[in-house]
Short mmCIF file of C-alpha atoms in Angstrom, two decimals:
data_model
loop_
_atom_site.label_atom_id
_atom_site.label_comp_id
_atom_site.label_asym_id
_atom_site.label_seq_id
_atom_site.Cartn_x
_atom_site.Cartn_y
_atom_site.Cartn_z
CA MET Z 1 48.81 116.07 -38.44
CA ASN Z 2 50.28 115.59 -34.97
CA ARG Z 3 49.68 112.62 -32.66
CA PHE Z 4 46.77 114.34 -30.99
CA ALA Z 5 45.05 114.71 -34.34
CA THR Z 6 45.28 111.02 -35.23
CA LYS Z 7 45.43 109.08 -31.95
CA GLN Z 8 42.74 108.43 -29.39
CA CYS Z 9 43.18 110.31 -26.11
CA THR Z 10 42.27 110.00 -22.45
CA VAL Z 11 42.81 112.13 -19.34
CA GLY Z 12 46.28 112.34 -17.81
CA ARG Z 13 45.21 111.54 -14.23
CA VAL Z 14 42.13 111.13 -12.05
CA LEU Z 15 40.09 114.34 -11.92
CA SER Z 16 37.77 114.97 -8.97
CA PHE Z 17 34.90 117.44 -8.57
CA THR Z 18 32.47 118.18 -5.73
CA GLY Z 19 29.49 120.46 -5.46
CA ILE Z 20 25.71 120.35 -5.51
CA GLY Z 21 23.09 119.36 -8.04
CA VAL Z 22 21.47 122.40 -9.61
CA HIS Z 23 18.09 120.65 -9.61
CA ASN Z 24 18.01 118.44 -6.50
CA GLY Z 25 20.15 120.82 -4.41
CA LYS Z 26 21.99 117.85 -2.83
CA PRO Z 27 25.76 117.33 -2.47
CA SER Z 28 27.32 115.36 -5.30
CA SER Z 29 30.77 114.37 -6.48
CA LEU Z 30 32.25 113.11 -9.69
CA THR Z 31 35.53 111.64 -10.87
CA ILE Z 32 36.89 111.26 -14.39
CA GLU Z 33 39.71 108.81 -14.99
CA ALA Z 34 41.59 107.25 -17.87
CA ALA Z 35 39.91 104.50 -19.88
CA ALA Z 36 41.08 101.96 -22.44
CA VAL Z 37 41.11 102.60 -26.20
CA ASP Z 38 37.79 102.24 -28.02
CA SER Z 39 35.83 102.35 -24.75
CA GLY Z 40 34.42 105.84 -25.33
CA TYR Z 41 32.73 107.47 -22.35
CA ALA Z 42 31.47 105.08 -19.69
CA ILE Z 43 29.61 105.93 -16.50
CA ARG Z 44 28.82 104.30 -13.16
CA ARG Z 45 27.49 105.34 -9.76
CA LYS Z 46 29.20 105.01 -6.40
CA LEU Z 47 26.49 103.68 -4.12
CA ASP Z 48 25.74 104.38 -0.45
CA ASP Z 49 27.52 101.17 0.65
CA GLU Z 50 30.72 102.28 -1.17
CA SER Z 51 30.21 99.70 -3.91
CA TYR Z 52 29.81 100.60 -7.58
CA SER Z 53 27.00 100.05 -10.00
CA ALA Z 54 27.60 98.33 -13.31
CA THR Z 55 29.53 100.48 -15.78
CA MET Z 56 27.40 101.58 -18.74
CA PRO Z 57 28.34 103.21 -22.05
CA LEU Z 58 27.38 106.89 -21.97
CA HIS Z 59 25.33 106.66 -25.15
CA HIS Z 60 22.30 108.35 -26.69
CA ASN Z 61 20.20 105.21 -26.35
CA ARG Z 62 20.47 105.51 -22.56
CA VAL Z 63 18.95 109.02 -22.45
CA SER Z 64 15.89 108.82 -20.21
CA ARG Z 65 14.92 112.47 -19.70
CA THR Z 66 15.63 115.75 -21.50
CA TYR Z 67 13.55 118.27 -19.54
CA LEU Z 68 15.90 121.08 -18.40
CA CYS Z 69 18.92 118.74 -18.63
CA THR Z 70 20.05 115.40 -20.03
CA ALA Z 71 19.64 112.33 -17.82
CA VAL Z 72 20.81 108.80 -18.56
CA ASP Z 73 19.43 105.48 -17.33
CA LEU Z 74 21.87 103.19 -15.47
CA GLY Z 75 19.47 100.30 -15.04
CA ASP Z 76 19.17 99.10 -11.44
CA ALA Z 77 21.31 102.06 -10.30
CA GLY Z 78 18.68 104.55 -11.42
CA THR Z 79 19.52 107.67 -13.38
CA VAL Z 80 22.23 110.31 -13.45
CA SER Z 81 21.20 113.77 -14.65
CA MET Z 82 22.99 116.96 -15.74
CA ILE Z 83 25.68 115.01 -17.55
CA GLU Z 84 25.86 117.44 -20.49
CA HIS Z 85 28.34 120.01 -19.11
CA MET Z 86 30.86 117.37 -18.07
CA VAL Z 87 30.58 115.45 -21.35
CA SER Z 88 30.76 118.72 -23.29
CA ALA Z 89 34.13 119.43 -21.67
CA LEU Z 90 35.47 115.98 -22.57
CA SER Z 91 34.29 116.19 -26.16
CA GLY Z 92 35.25 119.83 -26.53
CA MET Z 93 38.79 119.02 -25.44
CA GLY Z 94 39.11 116.08 -27.82
CA ILE Z 95 39.04 113.32 -25.18
CA ASP Z 96 37.92 109.98 -26.67
CA ASN Z 97 37.90 107.61 -23.69
CA ALA Z 98 37.03 108.24 -20.04
CA LEU Z 99 35.48 106.47 -17.05
CA ILE Z 100 33.07 108.69 -15.10
CA THR Z 101 31.98 107.87 -11.55
CA VAL Z 102 29.17 109.87 -9.96
CA GLU Z 103 28.26 109.84 -6.27
CA GLY Z 104 24.61 110.89 -6.19
CA ASN Z 105 22.07 111.00 -8.98
CA GLU Z 106 23.06 114.37 -10.43
CA CYS Z 107 26.41 115.70 -11.60
CA PRO Z 108 27.63 118.74 -9.67
CA VAL Z 109 26.72 121.95 -11.46
CA LEU Z 110 29.95 123.71 -10.32
CA ASP Z 111 29.76 127.26 -11.77
CA GLY Z 112 27.08 126.37 -14.33
CA SER Z 113 29.50 126.04 -17.24
CA ALA Z 114 32.22 123.61 -18.36
CA ARG Z 115 35.05 125.85 -17.19
CA LYS Z 116 36.14 123.90 -14.11
CA TYR Z 117 36.15 120.61 -16.04
CA VAL Z 118 38.28 122.19 -18.76
CA GLU Z 119 40.69 123.73 -16.28
CA ALA Z 120 41.20 120.33 -14.64
CA ILE Z 121 41.83 118.63 -17.99
CA VAL Z 122 44.39 121.28 -18.97
CA ALA Z 123 46.12 120.97 -15.58
CA SER Z 124 46.28 117.17 -15.79
CA GLY Z 125 47.36 116.96 -19.40
CA ILE Z 126 46.06 114.58 -22.04
CA GLU Z 127 47.47 111.13 -22.75
CA THR Z 128 47.55 109.88 -26.32
CA GLN Z 129 46.77 106.21 -26.83
CA PRO Z 130 47.91 103.54 -29.34
CA ALA Z 131 44.76 103.52 -31.46
CA GLU Z 132 43.51 105.81 -34.20
CA LYS Z 133 40.75 108.32 -33.56
CA MET Z 134 37.42 107.36 -35.09
CA PHE Z 135 34.65 109.69 -36.26
CA ILE Z 136 31.02 109.44 -37.27
CA LYS Z 137 30.95 111.05 -40.71
CA ILE Z 138 27.57 112.42 -41.78
CA LYS Z 139 26.67 111.16 -45.26
CA ARG Z 140 23.05 112.30 -45.49
CA SER Z 141 21.20 115.16 -43.79
CA VAL Z 142 18.74 114.37 -41.02
CA THR Z 143 16.36 116.89 -39.42
CA VAL Z 144 13.89 116.75 -36.53
CA ARG Z 145 11.29 119.43 -35.83
CA SER Z 146 8.94 120.62 -33.11
CA ASN Z 147 6.71 123.45 -34.35
CA ASP Z 148 9.19 126.08 -35.60
CA ALA Z 149 12.14 124.61 -33.69
CA PHE Z 150 14.50 122.15 -35.35
CA ALA Z 151 17.82 120.32 -35.05
CA ALA Z 152 19.77 118.92 -38.01
CA LEU Z 153 22.96 117.05 -38.84
CA GLU Z 154 24.46 117.63 -42.28
CA PRO Z 155 27.53 116.59 -44.30
CA TYR Z 156 30.35 119.09 -43.79
CA ASN Z 157 34.12 119.13 -44.15
CA GLY Z 158 34.88 119.58 -40.46
CA ARG Z 159 33.15 119.65 -37.10
CA ALA Z 160 30.85 122.67 -36.96
CA PHE Z 161 27.92 123.99 -34.94
CA ASP Z 162 25.37 126.60 -36.03
CA VAL Z 163 23.08 127.34 -33.09
CA GLU Z 164 20.37 130.00 -32.94
CA ILE Z 165 18.03 130.89 -30.08
CA ASP Z 166 15.05 133.25 -29.92
CA PHE Z 167 13.55 134.26 -26.57
CA GLU Z 168 10.81 136.78 -25.83
CA SER Z 169 13.19 138.65 -23.56
CA ASP Z 170 14.86 142.01 -24.11
CA VAL Z 171 17.96 140.65 -22.37
CA ILE Z 172 18.32 137.64 -24.69
CA GLY Z 173 16.26 138.07 -27.84
CA ARG Z 174 17.57 136.36 -30.96
CA GLN Z 175 21.20 135.20 -30.89
CA ARG Z 176 23.19 132.99 -33.27
CA MET Z 177 26.64 131.44 -33.04
CA ILE Z 178 28.51 129.62 -35.82
CA PHE Z 179 31.38 127.63 -34.39
CA ASP Z 180 34.06 125.62 -36.20
CA TRP Z 181 35.40 123.39 -33.47
CA SER Z 182 38.92 123.09 -32.14
CA PRO Z 183 40.00 122.43 -28.54
CA LYS Z 184 41.37 125.96 -28.23
CA ARG Z 185 38.25 127.59 -29.62
CA TYR Z 186 36.11 125.47 -27.33
CA VAL Z 187 38.09 126.63 -24.28
CA ASP Z 188 38.12 130.30 -25.32
CA ASP Z 189 34.69 130.74 -26.87
CA VAL Z 190 32.34 128.17 -25.32
CA SER Z 191 33.51 126.54 -22.08
CA GLN Z 192 32.79 129.47 -19.74
CA ALA Z 193 29.18 130.05 -20.84
CA ARG Z 194 26.79 129.42 -17.91
CA THR Z 195 23.33 127.98 -17.74
CA PHE Z 196 20.53 130.50 -17.33
CA GLY Z 197 16.96 130.84 -16.17
CA PHE Z 198 14.12 133.28 -15.59
CA ILE Z 199 13.06 134.43 -12.14
CA LYS Z 200 9.40 134.28 -13.21
CA ASP Z 201 9.75 130.50 -13.66
CA ALA Z 202 11.65 129.78 -10.43
CA LYS Z 203 8.69 129.15 -8.11
CA VAL Z 204 6.97 126.69 -10.46
CA LEU Z 205 10.23 124.84 -11.13
CA ARG Z 206 11.02 124.48 -7.43
CA GLN Z 207 7.54 123.24 -6.65
CA ALA Z 208 8.13 120.57 -9.31
CA GLY Z 209 11.49 119.58 -7.75
CA TYR Z 210 13.78 121.44 -10.15
CA ALA Z 211 16.30 124.29 -9.67
CA LEU Z 212 16.53 123.59 -5.92
CA GLY Z 213 20.29 124.19 -6.05
CA SER Z 214 20.21 127.09 -8.47
CA SER Z 215 21.86 130.33 -7.38
CA LEU Z 216 23.72 133.32 -8.77
CA GLU Z 217 26.91 131.31 -8.22
CA ASN Z 218 25.95 128.73 -10.83
CA SER Z 219 23.34 130.33 -13.11
CA ILE Z 220 22.55 133.53 -14.95
CA ALA Z 221 19.30 134.89 -13.54
CA VAL Z 222 17.11 137.01 -15.82
CA ASP Z 223 14.36 139.16 -14.31
CA GLU Z 224 12.15 141.67 -16.12
CA GLY Z 225 14.67 142.89 -18.65
CA LYS Z 226 17.77 142.76 -16.49
CA ILE Z 227 20.46 140.33 -15.37
CA LEU Z 228 20.68 139.88 -11.61
CA ASN Z 229 24.27 138.58 -11.51
CA GLN Z 230 26.42 141.36 -10.11
CA ASP Z 231 29.33 140.66 -12.44
CA GLY Z 232 27.15 140.54 -15.56
CA LEU Z 233 27.90 138.25 -18.49
CA ARG Z 234 31.13 136.47 -19.41
CA TYR Z 235 30.34 136.83 -23.11
CA GLU Z 236 28.03 139.39 -24.69
CA ASP Z 237 26.04 136.49 -26.20
CA GLU Z 238 26.58 134.04 -23.34
CA PHE Z 239 23.07 132.60 -23.69
CA VAL Z 240 23.54 131.12 -27.17
CA ARG Z 241 27.06 130.02 -26.28
CA HIS Z 242 25.67 127.98 -23.41
CA LYS Z 243 23.14 126.36 -25.75
CA LEU Z 244 26.08 125.47 -27.99
CA LEU Z 245 27.97 124.08 -24.97
CA ASP Z 246 24.96 121.87 -24.21
CA ALA Z 247 24.80 120.70 -27.83
CA VAL Z 248 28.46 119.66 -27.79
CA GLY Z 249 27.72 117.52 -24.73
CA ASP Z 250 24.47 116.05 -26.00
CA LEU Z 251 25.94 115.14 -29.40
CA ALA Z 252 28.92 113.46 -27.73
CA LEU Z 253 26.43 110.75 -26.75
CA ALA Z 254 26.74 109.56 -30.35
CA GLY Z 255 29.63 107.47 -29.02
CA MET Z 256 32.41 109.18 -30.95
CA PRO Z 257 32.91 112.68 -32.38
CA ILE Z 258 30.71 113.71 -35.30
CA TYR Z 259 32.39 114.85 -38.51
CA GLY Z 260 29.75 117.13 -39.98
CA LYS Z 261 27.64 120.18 -39.18
CA PHE Z 262 25.00 120.47 -36.46
CA ARG Z 263 22.35 123.17 -36.89
CA SER Z 264 19.56 124.11 -34.54
CA TYR Z 265 16.95 126.81 -34.06
CA LYS Z 266 15.17 127.12 -30.70
CA GLY Z 267 16.67 123.73 -29.91
CA GLY Z 268 17.46 122.00 -26.65
CA HIS Z 269 18.21 118.67 -25.04
CA GLY Z 270 15.09 117.00 -26.42
CA LEU Z 271 15.75 117.83 -30.07
CA ASN Z 272 19.46 117.06 -29.62
CA ALA Z 273 18.55 113.55 -28.48
CA LEU Z 274 16.00 113.09 -31.26
CA VAL Z 275 18.41 114.11 -34.02
CA LEU Z 276 20.86 111.42 -32.85
CA ASN Z 277 18.05 108.86 -32.87
CA SER Z 278 17.23 109.90 -36.43
CA LEU Z 279 20.86 109.74 -37.49
CA PHE Z 280 21.26 106.16 -36.29
CA ALA Z 281 17.89 105.06 -37.69
CA SER Z 282 19.58 104.27 -41.01
CA GLU Z 283 23.15 103.26 -41.79
CA GLN Z 284 22.83 105.26 -45.01
CA ASN Z 285 23.02 108.44 -42.91
CA TYR Z 286 26.57 107.97 -41.64
CA GLU Z 287 29.78 105.97 -41.73
CA ILE Z 288 32.53 105.31 -39.20
CA VAL Z 289 35.88 106.60 -40.46
CA PRO Z 290 39.40 106.89 -38.99
CA ALA Z 291 41.06 110.28 -38.65
CA SER Z 292 43.53 109.38 -41.39
CA ALA Z 293 40.65 109.11 -43.89
CA LEU Z 294 39.44 112.66 -43.27
CA PRO Z 295 40.41 115.52 -45.61
CA LEU Z 296 43.61 117.35 -44.76
CA GLU Z 297 41.55 120.52 -44.24
CA PHE Z 298 40.36 118.98 -40.98
CA ASP Z 299 43.27 120.24 -38.91
CA ALA Z 300 41.26 121.61 -35.98
CA LEU Z 301 42.60 118.92 -33.66
CA GLU Z 302 46.01 120.58 -33.87
CA GLU Z 303 44.78 123.86 -32.37
CA LEU Z 304 45.29 123.35 -28.66
CA PRO Z 305 44.71 125.64 -25.66
CA ALA Z 306 47.68 127.21 -23.93
CA GLY Z 307 49.23 125.13 -21.17
CA LEU Z 308 47.86 121.77 -22.34
CA GLU Z 309 50.51 119.04 -22.19
CA LEU Z 310 50.25 116.00 -24.45
CA ARG Z 311 51.92 112.83 -23.25
CA GLY Z 312 52.51 109.59 -25.09
CA TYR Z 313 50.81 106.39 -23.96
CA ILE Z 314 52.78 104.97 -21.02
CA ARG Z 315 50.40 102.62 -19.21
CA SER Z 316 47.51 100.24 -19.54
CA VAL Z 317 44.02 101.13 -18.38
CA GLY Z 318 40.74 99.30 -18.27
#
């Protein structure tokens, strides 16, 4: 394996993003910068007086809301919502450690996918760090259910996702995607898939304070059997790919990458959060292992997207 496959990684420089919140419709900005080894993903808010809130681990036990998005509780600083696309990009690209600063209480939706985050990471390069990558290895299957919907984590020799959706819509219907992860496959097959919604639900959502910033520039709009976006879909099955993108982000709140298989049917943010809670309910369900202890078949970390530069550790952070 190469250094990227065995060493922890962080971003190569500070990455900055501005836009609006898809739900609150307000301007927001976000930065991602390098963080020290073993720090994982940490998040803070930049406050109105230019000071910063306390930095908190971006972890599943801080999830405070899962309706339409994933929101995390930052204590006295309130909540930050819509974190899943940004975290999906970090996890999908194999980043282990990062400090995230959000100005506002919602991450910018950008184009509704993880594409702009990924493009920025590729442009900045990735910095390897002097510590071994660690994984959460699934030892025993856990499953959570809600009526006929479910989410599960299972032992598996790799990092895989099997996501299926089923909507009463001629445009969407039943779609399934089985995805064996690598950074390159994430960039090519997942990162560009946009969030979506139904026109028939828009009025009710807006009255409830959601989707106030939603538009055809950041969402796929479905209306009575047709897609309203002039340019159509980026993938033929973009809907299930976006659900998979969300799952990558939600599961990254485990604190380190999961070595195993995630399966879901009619899932979403709520079940994604619950399956992590179930996983960590017993230490018999998992173990923490270094990359060097994983089978040699797990070589996905070596498959990198075109143009991504890896640099050795040259500075101290944190």
